[in-house]
GROMACS .gro file of C-alpha atoms in nm:
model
  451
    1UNK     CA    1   0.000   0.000   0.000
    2UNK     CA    2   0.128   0.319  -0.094
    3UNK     CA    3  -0.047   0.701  -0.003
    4UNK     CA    4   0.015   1.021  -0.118
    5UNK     CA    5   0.107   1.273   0.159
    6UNK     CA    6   0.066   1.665   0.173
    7UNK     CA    7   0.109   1.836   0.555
    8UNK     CA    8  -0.177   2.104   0.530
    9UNK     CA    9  -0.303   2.104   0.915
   10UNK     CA   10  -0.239   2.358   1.149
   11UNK     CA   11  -0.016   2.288   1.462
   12UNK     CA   12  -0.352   2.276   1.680
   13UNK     CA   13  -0.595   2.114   1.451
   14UNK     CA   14  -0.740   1.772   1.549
   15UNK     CA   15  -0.566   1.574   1.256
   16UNK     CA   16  -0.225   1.737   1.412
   17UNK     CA   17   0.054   1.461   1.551
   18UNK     CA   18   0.099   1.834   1.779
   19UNK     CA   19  -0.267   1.806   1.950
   20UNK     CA   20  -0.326   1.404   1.954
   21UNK     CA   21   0.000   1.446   2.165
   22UNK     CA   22  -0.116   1.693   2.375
   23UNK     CA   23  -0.235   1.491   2.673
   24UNK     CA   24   0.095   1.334   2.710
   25UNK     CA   25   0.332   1.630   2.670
   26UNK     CA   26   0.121   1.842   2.837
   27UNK     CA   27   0.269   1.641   3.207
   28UNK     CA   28   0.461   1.775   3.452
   29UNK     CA   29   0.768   1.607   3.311
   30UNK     CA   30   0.666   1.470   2.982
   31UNK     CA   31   0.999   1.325   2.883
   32UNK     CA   32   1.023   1.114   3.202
   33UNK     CA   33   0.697   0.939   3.075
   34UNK     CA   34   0.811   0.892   2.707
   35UNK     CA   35   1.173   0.749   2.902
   36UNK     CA   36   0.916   0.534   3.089
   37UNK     CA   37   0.711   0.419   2.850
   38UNK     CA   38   1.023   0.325   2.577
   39UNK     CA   39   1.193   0.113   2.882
   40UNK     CA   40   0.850  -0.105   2.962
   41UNK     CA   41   0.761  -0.133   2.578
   42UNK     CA   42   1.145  -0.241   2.451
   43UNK     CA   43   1.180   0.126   2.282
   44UNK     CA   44   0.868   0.125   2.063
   45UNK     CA   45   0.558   0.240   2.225
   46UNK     CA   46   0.249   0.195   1.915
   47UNK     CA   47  -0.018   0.455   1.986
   48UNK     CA   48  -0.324   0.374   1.839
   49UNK     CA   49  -0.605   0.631   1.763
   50UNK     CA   50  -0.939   0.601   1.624
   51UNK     CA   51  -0.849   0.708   1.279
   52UNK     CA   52  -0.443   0.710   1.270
   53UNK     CA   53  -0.124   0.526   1.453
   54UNK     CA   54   0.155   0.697   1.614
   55UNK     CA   55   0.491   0.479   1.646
   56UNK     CA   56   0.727   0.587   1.894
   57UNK     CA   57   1.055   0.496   1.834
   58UNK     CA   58   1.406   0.538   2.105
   59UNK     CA   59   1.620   0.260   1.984
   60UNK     CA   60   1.971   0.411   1.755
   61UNK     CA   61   1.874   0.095   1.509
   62UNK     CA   62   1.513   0.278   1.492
   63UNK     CA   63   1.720   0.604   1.358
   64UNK     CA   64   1.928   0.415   1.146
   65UNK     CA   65   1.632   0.251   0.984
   66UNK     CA   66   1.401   0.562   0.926
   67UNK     CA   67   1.661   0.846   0.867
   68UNK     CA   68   1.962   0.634   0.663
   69UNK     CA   69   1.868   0.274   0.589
   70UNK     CA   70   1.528   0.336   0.489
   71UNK     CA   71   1.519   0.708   0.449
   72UNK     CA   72   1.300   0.737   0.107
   73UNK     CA   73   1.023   0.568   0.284
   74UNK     CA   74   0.992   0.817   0.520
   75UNK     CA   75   0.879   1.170   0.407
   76UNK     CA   76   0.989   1.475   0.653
   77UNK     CA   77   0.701   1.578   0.847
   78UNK     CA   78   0.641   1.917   0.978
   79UNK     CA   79   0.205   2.016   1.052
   80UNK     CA   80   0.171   2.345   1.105
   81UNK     CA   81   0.497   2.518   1.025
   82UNK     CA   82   0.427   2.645   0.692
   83UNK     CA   83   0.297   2.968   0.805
   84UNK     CA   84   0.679   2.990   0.994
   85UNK     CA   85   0.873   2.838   0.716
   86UNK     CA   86   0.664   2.859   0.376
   87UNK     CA   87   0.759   2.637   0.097
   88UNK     CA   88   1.147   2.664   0.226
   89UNK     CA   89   1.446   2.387   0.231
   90UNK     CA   90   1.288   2.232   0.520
   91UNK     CA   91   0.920   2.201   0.478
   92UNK     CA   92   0.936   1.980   0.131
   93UNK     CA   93   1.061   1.659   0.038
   94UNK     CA   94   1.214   1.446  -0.242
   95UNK     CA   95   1.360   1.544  -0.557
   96UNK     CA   96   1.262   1.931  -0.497
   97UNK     CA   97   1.407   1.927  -0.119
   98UNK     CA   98   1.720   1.799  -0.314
   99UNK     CA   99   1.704   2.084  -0.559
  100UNK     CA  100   1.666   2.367  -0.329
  101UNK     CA  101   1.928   2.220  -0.080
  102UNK     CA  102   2.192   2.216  -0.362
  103UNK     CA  103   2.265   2.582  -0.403
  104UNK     CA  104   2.264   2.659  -0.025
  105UNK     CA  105   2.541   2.382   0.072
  106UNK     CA  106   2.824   2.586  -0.015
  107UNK     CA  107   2.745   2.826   0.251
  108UNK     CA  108   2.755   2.574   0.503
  109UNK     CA  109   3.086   2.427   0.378
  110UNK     CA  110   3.381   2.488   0.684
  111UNK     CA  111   3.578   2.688   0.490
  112UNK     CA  112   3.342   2.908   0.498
  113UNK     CA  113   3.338   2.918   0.855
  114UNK     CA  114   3.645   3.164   0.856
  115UNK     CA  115   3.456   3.436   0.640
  116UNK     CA  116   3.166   3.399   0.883
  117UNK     CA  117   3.381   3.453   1.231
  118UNK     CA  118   3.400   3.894   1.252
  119UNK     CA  119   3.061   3.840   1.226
  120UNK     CA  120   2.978   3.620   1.446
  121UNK     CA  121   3.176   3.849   1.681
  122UNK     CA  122   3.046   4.140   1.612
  123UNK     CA  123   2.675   3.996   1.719
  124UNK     CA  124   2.814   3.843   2.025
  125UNK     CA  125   2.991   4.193   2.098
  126UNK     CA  126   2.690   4.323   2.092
  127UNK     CA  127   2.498   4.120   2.347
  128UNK     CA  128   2.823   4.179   2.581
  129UNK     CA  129   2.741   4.529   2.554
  130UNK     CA  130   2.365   4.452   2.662
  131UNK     CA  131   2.514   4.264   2.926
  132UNK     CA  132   2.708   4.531   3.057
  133UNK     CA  133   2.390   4.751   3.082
  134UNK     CA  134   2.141   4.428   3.253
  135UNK     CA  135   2.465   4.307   3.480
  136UNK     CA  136   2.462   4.732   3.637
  137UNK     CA  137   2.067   4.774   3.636
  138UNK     CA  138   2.026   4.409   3.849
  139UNK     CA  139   1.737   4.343   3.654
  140UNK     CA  140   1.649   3.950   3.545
  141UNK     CA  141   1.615   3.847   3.230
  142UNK     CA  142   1.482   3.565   3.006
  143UNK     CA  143   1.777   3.392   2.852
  144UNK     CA  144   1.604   3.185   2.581
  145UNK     CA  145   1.495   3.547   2.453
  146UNK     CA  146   1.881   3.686   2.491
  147UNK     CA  147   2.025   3.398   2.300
  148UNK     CA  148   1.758   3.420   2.056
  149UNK     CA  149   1.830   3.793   2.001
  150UNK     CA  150   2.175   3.693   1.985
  151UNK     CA  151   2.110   3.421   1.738
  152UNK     CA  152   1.926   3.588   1.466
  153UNK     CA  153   2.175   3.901   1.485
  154UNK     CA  154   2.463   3.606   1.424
  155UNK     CA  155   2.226   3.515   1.108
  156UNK     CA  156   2.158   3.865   0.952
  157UNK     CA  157   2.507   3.972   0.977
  158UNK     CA  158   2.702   3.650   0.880
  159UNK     CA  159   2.483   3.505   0.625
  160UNK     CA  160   2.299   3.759   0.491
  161UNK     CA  161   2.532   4.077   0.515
  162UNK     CA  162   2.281   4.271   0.648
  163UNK     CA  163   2.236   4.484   0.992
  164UNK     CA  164   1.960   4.348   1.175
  165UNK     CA  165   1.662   4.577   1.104
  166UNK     CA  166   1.413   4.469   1.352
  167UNK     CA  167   1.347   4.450   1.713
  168UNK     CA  168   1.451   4.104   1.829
  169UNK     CA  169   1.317   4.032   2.144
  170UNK     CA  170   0.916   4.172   1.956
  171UNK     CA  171   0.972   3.956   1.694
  172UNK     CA  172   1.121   3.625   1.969
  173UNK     CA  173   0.747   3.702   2.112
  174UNK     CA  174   0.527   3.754   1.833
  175UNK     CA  175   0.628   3.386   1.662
  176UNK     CA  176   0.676   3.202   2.000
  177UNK     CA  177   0.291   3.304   2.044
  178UNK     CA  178   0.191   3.077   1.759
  179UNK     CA  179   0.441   2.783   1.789
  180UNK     CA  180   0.379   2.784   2.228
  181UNK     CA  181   0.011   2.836   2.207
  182UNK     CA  182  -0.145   2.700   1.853
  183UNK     CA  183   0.008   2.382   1.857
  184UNK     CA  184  -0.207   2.266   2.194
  185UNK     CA  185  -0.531   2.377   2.119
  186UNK     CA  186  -0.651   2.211   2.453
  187UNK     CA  187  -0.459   2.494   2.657
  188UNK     CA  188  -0.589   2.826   2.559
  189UNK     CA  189  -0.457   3.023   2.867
  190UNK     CA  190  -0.101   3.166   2.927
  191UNK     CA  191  -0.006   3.331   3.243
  192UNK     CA  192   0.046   3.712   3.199
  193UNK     CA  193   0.125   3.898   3.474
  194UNK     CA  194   0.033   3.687   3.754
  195UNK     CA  195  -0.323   3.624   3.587
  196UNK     CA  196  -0.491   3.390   3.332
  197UNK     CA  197  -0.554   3.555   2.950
  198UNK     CA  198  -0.648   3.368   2.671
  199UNK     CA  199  -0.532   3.368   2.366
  200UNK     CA  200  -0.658   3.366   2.015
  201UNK     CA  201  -0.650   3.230   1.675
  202UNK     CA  202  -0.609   3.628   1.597
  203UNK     CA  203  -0.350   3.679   1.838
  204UNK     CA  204  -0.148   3.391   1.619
  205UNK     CA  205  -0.243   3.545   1.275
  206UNK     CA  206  -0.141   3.877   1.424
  207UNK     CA  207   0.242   3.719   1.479
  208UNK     CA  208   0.236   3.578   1.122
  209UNK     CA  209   0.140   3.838   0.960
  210UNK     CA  210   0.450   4.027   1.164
  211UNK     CA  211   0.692   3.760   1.115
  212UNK     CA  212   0.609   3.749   0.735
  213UNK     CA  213   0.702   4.123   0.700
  214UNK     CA  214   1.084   4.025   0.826
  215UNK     CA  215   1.279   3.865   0.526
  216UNK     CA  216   1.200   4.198   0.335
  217UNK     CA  217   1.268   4.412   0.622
  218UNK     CA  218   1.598   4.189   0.612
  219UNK     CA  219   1.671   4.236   0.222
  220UNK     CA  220   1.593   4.658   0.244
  221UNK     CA  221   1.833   4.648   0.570
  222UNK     CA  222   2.191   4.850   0.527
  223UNK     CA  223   2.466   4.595   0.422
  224UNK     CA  224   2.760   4.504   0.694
  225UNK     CA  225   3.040   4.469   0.412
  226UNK     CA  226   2.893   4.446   0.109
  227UNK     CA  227   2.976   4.081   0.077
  228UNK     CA  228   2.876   3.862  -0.203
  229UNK     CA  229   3.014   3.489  -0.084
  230UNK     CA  230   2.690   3.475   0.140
  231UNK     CA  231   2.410   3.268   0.202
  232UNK     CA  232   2.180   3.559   0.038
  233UNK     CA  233   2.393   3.573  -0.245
  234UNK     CA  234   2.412   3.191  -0.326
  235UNK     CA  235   2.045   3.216  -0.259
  236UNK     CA  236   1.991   3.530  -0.545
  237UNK     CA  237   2.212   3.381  -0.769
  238UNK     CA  238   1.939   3.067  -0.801
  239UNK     CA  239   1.671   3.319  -0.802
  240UNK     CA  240   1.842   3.455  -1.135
  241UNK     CA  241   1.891   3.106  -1.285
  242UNK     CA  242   1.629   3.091  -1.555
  243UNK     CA  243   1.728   2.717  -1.537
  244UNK     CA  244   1.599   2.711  -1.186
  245UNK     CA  245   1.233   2.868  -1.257
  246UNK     CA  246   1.132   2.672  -0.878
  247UNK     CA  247   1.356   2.913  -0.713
  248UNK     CA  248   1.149   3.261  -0.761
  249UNK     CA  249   1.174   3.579  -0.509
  250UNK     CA  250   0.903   3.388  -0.294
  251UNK     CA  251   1.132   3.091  -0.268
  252UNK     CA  252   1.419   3.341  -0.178
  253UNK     CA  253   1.196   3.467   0.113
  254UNK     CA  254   1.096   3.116   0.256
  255UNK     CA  255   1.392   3.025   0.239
  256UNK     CA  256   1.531   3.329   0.467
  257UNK     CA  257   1.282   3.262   0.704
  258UNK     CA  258   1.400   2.873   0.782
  259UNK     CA  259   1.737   3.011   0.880
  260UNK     CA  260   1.563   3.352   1.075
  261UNK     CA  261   1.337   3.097   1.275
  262UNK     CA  262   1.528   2.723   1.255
  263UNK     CA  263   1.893   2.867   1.210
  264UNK     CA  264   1.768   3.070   1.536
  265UNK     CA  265   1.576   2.866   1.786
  266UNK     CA  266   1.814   2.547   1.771
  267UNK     CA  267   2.127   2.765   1.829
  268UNK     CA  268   1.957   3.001   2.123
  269UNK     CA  269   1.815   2.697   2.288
  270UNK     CA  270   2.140   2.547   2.273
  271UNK     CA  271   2.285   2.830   2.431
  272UNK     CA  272   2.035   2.889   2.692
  273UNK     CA  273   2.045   2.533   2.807
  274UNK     CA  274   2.424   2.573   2.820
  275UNK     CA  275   2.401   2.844   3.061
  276UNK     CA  276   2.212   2.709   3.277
  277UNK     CA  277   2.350   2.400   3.294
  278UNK     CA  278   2.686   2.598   3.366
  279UNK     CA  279   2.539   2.797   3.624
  280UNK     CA  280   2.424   2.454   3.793
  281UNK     CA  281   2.861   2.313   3.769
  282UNK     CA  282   3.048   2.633   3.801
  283UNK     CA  283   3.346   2.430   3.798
  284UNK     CA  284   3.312   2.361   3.433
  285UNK     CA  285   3.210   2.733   3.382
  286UNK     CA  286   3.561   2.808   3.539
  287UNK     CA  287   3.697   2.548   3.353
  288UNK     CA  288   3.582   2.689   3.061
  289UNK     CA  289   3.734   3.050   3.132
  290UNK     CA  290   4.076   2.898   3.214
  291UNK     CA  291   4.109   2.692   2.821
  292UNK     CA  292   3.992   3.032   2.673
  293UNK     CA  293   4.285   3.208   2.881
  294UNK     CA  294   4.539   2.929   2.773
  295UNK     CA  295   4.457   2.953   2.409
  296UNK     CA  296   4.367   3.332   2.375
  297UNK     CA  297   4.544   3.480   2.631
  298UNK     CA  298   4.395   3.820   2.722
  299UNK     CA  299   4.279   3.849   2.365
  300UNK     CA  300   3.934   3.779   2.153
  301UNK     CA  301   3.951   3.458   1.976
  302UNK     CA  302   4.151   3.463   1.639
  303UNK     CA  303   3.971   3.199   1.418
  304UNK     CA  304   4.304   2.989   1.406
  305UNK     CA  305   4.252   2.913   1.834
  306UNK     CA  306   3.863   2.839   1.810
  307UNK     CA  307   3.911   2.476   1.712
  308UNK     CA  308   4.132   2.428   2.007
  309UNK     CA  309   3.874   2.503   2.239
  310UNK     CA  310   3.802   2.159   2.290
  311UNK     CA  311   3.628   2.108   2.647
  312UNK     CA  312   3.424   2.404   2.501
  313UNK     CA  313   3.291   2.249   2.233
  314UNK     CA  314   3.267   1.914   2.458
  315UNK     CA  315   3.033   2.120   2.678
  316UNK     CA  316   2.810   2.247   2.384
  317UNK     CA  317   2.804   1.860   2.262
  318UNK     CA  318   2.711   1.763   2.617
  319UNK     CA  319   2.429   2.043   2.654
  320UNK     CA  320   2.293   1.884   2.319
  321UNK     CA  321   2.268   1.531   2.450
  322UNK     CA  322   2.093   1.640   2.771
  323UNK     CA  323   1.864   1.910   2.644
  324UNK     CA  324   1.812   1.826   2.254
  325UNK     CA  325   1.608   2.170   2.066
  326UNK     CA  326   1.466   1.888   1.844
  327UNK     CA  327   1.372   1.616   2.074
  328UNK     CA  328   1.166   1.421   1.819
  329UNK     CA  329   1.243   1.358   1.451
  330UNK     CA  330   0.894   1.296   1.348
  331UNK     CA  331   0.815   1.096   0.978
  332UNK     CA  332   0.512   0.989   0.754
  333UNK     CA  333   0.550   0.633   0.665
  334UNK     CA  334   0.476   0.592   0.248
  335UNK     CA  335   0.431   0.261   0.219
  336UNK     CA  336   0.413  -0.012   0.436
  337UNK     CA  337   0.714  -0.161   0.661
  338UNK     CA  338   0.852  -0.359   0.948
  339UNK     CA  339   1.057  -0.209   1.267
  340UNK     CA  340   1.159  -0.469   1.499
  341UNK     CA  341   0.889  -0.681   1.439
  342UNK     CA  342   0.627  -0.396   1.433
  343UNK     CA  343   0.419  -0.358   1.131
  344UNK     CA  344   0.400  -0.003   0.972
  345UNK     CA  345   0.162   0.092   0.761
  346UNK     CA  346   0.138   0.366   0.503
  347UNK     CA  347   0.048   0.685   0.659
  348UNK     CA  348   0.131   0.562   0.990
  349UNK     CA  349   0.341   0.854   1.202
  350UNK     CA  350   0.656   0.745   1.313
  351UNK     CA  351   0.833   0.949   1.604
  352UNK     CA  352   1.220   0.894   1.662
  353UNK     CA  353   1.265   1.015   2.024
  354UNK     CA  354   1.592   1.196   2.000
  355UNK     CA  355   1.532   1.279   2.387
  356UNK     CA  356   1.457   0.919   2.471
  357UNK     CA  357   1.787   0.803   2.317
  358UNK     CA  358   2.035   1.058   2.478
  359UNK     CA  359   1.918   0.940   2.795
  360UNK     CA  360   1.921   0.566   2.756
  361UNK     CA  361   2.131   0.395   3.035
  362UNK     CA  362   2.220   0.159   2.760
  363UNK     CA  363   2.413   0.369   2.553
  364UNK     CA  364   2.511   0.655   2.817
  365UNK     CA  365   2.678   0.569   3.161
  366UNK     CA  366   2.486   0.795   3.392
  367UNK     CA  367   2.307   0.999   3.154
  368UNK     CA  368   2.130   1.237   3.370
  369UNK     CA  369   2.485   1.349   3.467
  370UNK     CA  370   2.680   1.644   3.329
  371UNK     CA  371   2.968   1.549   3.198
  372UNK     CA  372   3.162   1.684   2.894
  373UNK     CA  373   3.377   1.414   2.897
  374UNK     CA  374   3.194   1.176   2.753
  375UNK     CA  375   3.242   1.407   2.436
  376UNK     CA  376   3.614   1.353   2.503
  377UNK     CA  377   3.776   1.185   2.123
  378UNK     CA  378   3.866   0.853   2.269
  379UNK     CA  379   3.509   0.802   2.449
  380UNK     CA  380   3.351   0.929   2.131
  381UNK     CA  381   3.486   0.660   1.997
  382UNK     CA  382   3.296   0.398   2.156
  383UNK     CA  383   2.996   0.595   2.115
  384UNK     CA  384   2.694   0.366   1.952
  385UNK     CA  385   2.607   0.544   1.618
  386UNK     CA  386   2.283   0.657   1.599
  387UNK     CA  387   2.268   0.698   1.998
  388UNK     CA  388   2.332   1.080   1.974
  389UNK     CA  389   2.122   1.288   1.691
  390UNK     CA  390   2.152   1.631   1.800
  391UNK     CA  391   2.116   1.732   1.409
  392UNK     CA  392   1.944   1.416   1.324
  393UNK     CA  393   2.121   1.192   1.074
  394UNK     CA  394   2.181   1.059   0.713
  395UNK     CA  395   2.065   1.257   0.410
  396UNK     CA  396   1.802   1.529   0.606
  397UNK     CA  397   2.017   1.617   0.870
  398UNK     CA  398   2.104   1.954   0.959
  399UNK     CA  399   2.270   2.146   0.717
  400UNK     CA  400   2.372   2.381   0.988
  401UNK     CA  401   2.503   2.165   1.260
  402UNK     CA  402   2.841   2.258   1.210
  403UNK     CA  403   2.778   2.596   1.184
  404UNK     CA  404   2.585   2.598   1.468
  405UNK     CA  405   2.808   2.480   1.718
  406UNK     CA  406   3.100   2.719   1.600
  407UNK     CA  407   2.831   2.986   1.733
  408UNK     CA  408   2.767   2.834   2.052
  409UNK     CA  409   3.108   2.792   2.147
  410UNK     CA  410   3.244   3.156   2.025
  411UNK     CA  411   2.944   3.311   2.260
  412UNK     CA  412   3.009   3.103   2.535
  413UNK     CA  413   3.380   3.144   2.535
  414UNK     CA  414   3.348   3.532   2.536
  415UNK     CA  415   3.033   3.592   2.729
  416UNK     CA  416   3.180   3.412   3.049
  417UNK     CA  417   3.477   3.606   3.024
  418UNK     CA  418   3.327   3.900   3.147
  419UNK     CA  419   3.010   3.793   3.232
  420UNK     CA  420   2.911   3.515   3.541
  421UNK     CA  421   2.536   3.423   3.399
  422UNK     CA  422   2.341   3.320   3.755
  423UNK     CA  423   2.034   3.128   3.701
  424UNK     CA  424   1.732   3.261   3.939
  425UNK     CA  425   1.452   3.026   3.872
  426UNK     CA  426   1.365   2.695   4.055
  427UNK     CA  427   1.615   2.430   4.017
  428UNK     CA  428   1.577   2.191   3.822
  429UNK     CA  429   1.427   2.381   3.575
  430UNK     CA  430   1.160   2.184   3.390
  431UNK     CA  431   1.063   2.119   3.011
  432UNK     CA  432   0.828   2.221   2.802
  433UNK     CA  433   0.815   1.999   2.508
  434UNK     CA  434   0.662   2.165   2.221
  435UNK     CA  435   0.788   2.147   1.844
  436UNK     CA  436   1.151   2.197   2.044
  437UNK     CA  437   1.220   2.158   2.390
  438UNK     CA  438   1.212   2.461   2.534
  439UNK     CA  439   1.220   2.544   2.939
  440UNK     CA  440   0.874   2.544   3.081
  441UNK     CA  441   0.804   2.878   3.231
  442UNK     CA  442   1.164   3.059   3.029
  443UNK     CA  443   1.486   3.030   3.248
  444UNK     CA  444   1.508   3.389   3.432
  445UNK     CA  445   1.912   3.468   3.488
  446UNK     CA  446   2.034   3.785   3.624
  447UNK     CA  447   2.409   3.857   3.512
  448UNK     CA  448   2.678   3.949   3.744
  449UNK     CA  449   2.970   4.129   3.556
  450UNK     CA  450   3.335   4.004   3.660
  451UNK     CA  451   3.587   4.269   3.761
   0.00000   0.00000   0.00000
């Protein structure tokens, strides 16, 4: 049996994977009860609905079978994002996800890491100088919306050349309103202030409507440098390919907003998750501070010493595993198949729990430990493949993983070199598993500058 497949629901509408979930992620700790649930069922809990089945999946053979071995029979599956995304990279599949992808690789390439790092910089100096400002007023503030900010300012100037032309932390609010609130249509209310408000369908159009106004805003912003080896110019140059006719000025402004929203929220959760898991084992946040003073001296980085940051970058790897931003790969099934002895059918929803994995006792010793280490190059090693998917795997993984942690690790290494980040919310802070996993209730930090 074969079926033809074509996401159009919204995040909160009843056909959703987002709202039959609801009653399960909508626990106190959500991921302890998928953990739970994948340990008494032998890593594949079948949930079966009155008019569709959900497979969840924990096991690394399960992500070696639907992301590598098996990948064609699995199309990409993403309900609800189009308003966020459009018709970009990351919402299609097949032969025209393939042709879209092409042109952007080179920007993503290493080498092209180098070009990207004054940029990168520049962004973080900026949110040191915010810093400096928050750290004398004593205020608190929300750090998912500070690495956020941080993150898309990283993405205007380094891929796209431009200054960023819009207020970050309005936008970080108007687009988490739809992705927090549509996607559970069962919990209308959100705390403001101390009291219960609902919000609306309009309230979500109203954000979409704002966040569609921001690639142009982008493309009219002043230029940093004038560049042309950028992401925006790889992406004009296919807009100009009459040979390309699928790659219009629409397509040029989808695909903008994939890396203003994805290229964003993966990176700033990262981040955020990072800092408070440093804030929680200030000896590795000291540790940090003393590899950054062995390889840079009193200096900023020089793109030659970031690569030798290595318990750095161990740390960023280790925040990954404990607090994946994508902590379920989610597929359609297109024809029928067999994991483990568990029939799939056609059309059947199949849910790799990225979460699930990194915390298997099988595959981690410990895992709800901190401990870079296990990152170290001769545990890595012995690492079971498939048993860490931070950027998924095989031919849809991210195409800016790499990129991705260079950013982490250049903000963390220079933000805790002035800055000591001190968490002020209720330990441990808990999860709220959306489309990512974000921190239920933000994670408040106030920022103590070091003299």
């Amino acid at each position: 049996m074969t079926v033809a497949y074509s996401p159009i629901h919204g995040l909160g509408e009843e056909q959703s994977i987002w709202f039959k979930l609801t009653p399960l992620l909508a626990r106190e700790n959500p991921m302890q009860i998928l953990m739970s649930l994948s340990e008494r069922y032998g890593g594949i809990i079948p949930i079966n609905l009155k008019n569709q089945r959900i497979l969840l999946l924990s096991e690394p053979a399960h992500a070696e079978h639907m992301l590598v071995s098996n990948f064609d029979n699995y199309a990409k599956y993403l309900e609800g994002l189009r308003p966020v995304f459009g018709r970009s990279m990351i919402t299609v599949d097949g032969a025209l996800w393939q042709k879209l992808r092409m042109p952007q690789q080179a920007a993503f390439h290493p080498q092209m890491f180098e070009v990207y790092f004054p940029y990168l910089m520049s962004a973080i100096e900026s949110k040191m100088a915010r810093w400096a400002q928050v750290a004398a007023s004593g205020e608190t503030i929300e750090m998912v919306e500070e690495t956020w900010t941080l993150a898309a300012e990283m993405v205007c100037k380094a891929l796209f050349d431009r200054e960023m032309p819009f207020n970050p932390h309005f936008v970080f609010k108007q687009v988490k309103t739809y992705t927090d609130v549509v996607n559970h249509k069962s919990i209308r209310l959100k705390h403001v202030r101390g009291e219960l408000v609902e919000i609306t369908d309009e309230d979500a159009a109203k954000a979409m409507k704002v966040w569609g106004s921001i690639p142009e805003m982008v493309l009219g912003a002043d230029t940093v440098d004038n560049r042309k080896d950028t992401l925006l110019g790889l992406l004009e140059k296919a807009e100009a390919d009459p040979n390309f006719p699928e790659f219009d000025h629409g397509q040029v402004i989808d695909e903008m907003k994939q890396y203003l929203w994805a290229g964003t929220e993966t990176t700033a959760l990262t981040l955020a998750w990072c800092l408070y898991l440093l804030s929680q084992h200030p000896e590795a946040m000291e540790r940090i501070r003393a590899e950054v003073r062995s390889v840079c001296g009193d200096a900023d980085p020089e793109w030659n010493q970031v690569q030798q940051l290595s318990y750095t970058r161990m740390v960023i790897q280790e925040t990954m595993r404990m607090f994946p931003p994508v902590w379920a790969l989610i597929r359609i099934a297109k024809e029928d198949d067999e994991i483990e002895g568990h029939k799939v059918r056609a059309g059947d929803k199949v849910v790799m729990l990225t979460y699930v994995a990194h915390h298997n006792p099988k595959y981690w010793d410990e895992p709800e430990r901190f401990d870079p280490e296990r990152f170290a190059p001769e545990r890595a090693k012995k690492r079971v493949k498939y048993s860490y998917l931070p950027f998924a795997a095989g031919k849809r993984s991210c195409i800016g993983g790499a990129l991705s942690q260079i950013e982490n690790m250049l903000a963390v290494a220079q933000l805790l070199r002035r800055f000591t980040p001190e968490f002020a919310g209720t330990v441990p802070a808990n999860i709220h598993a959306t489309v990512t996993l974000c921190p239920k209730g933000g994670l408040p930090f106030r920022i103590r500058e070091l003299k």
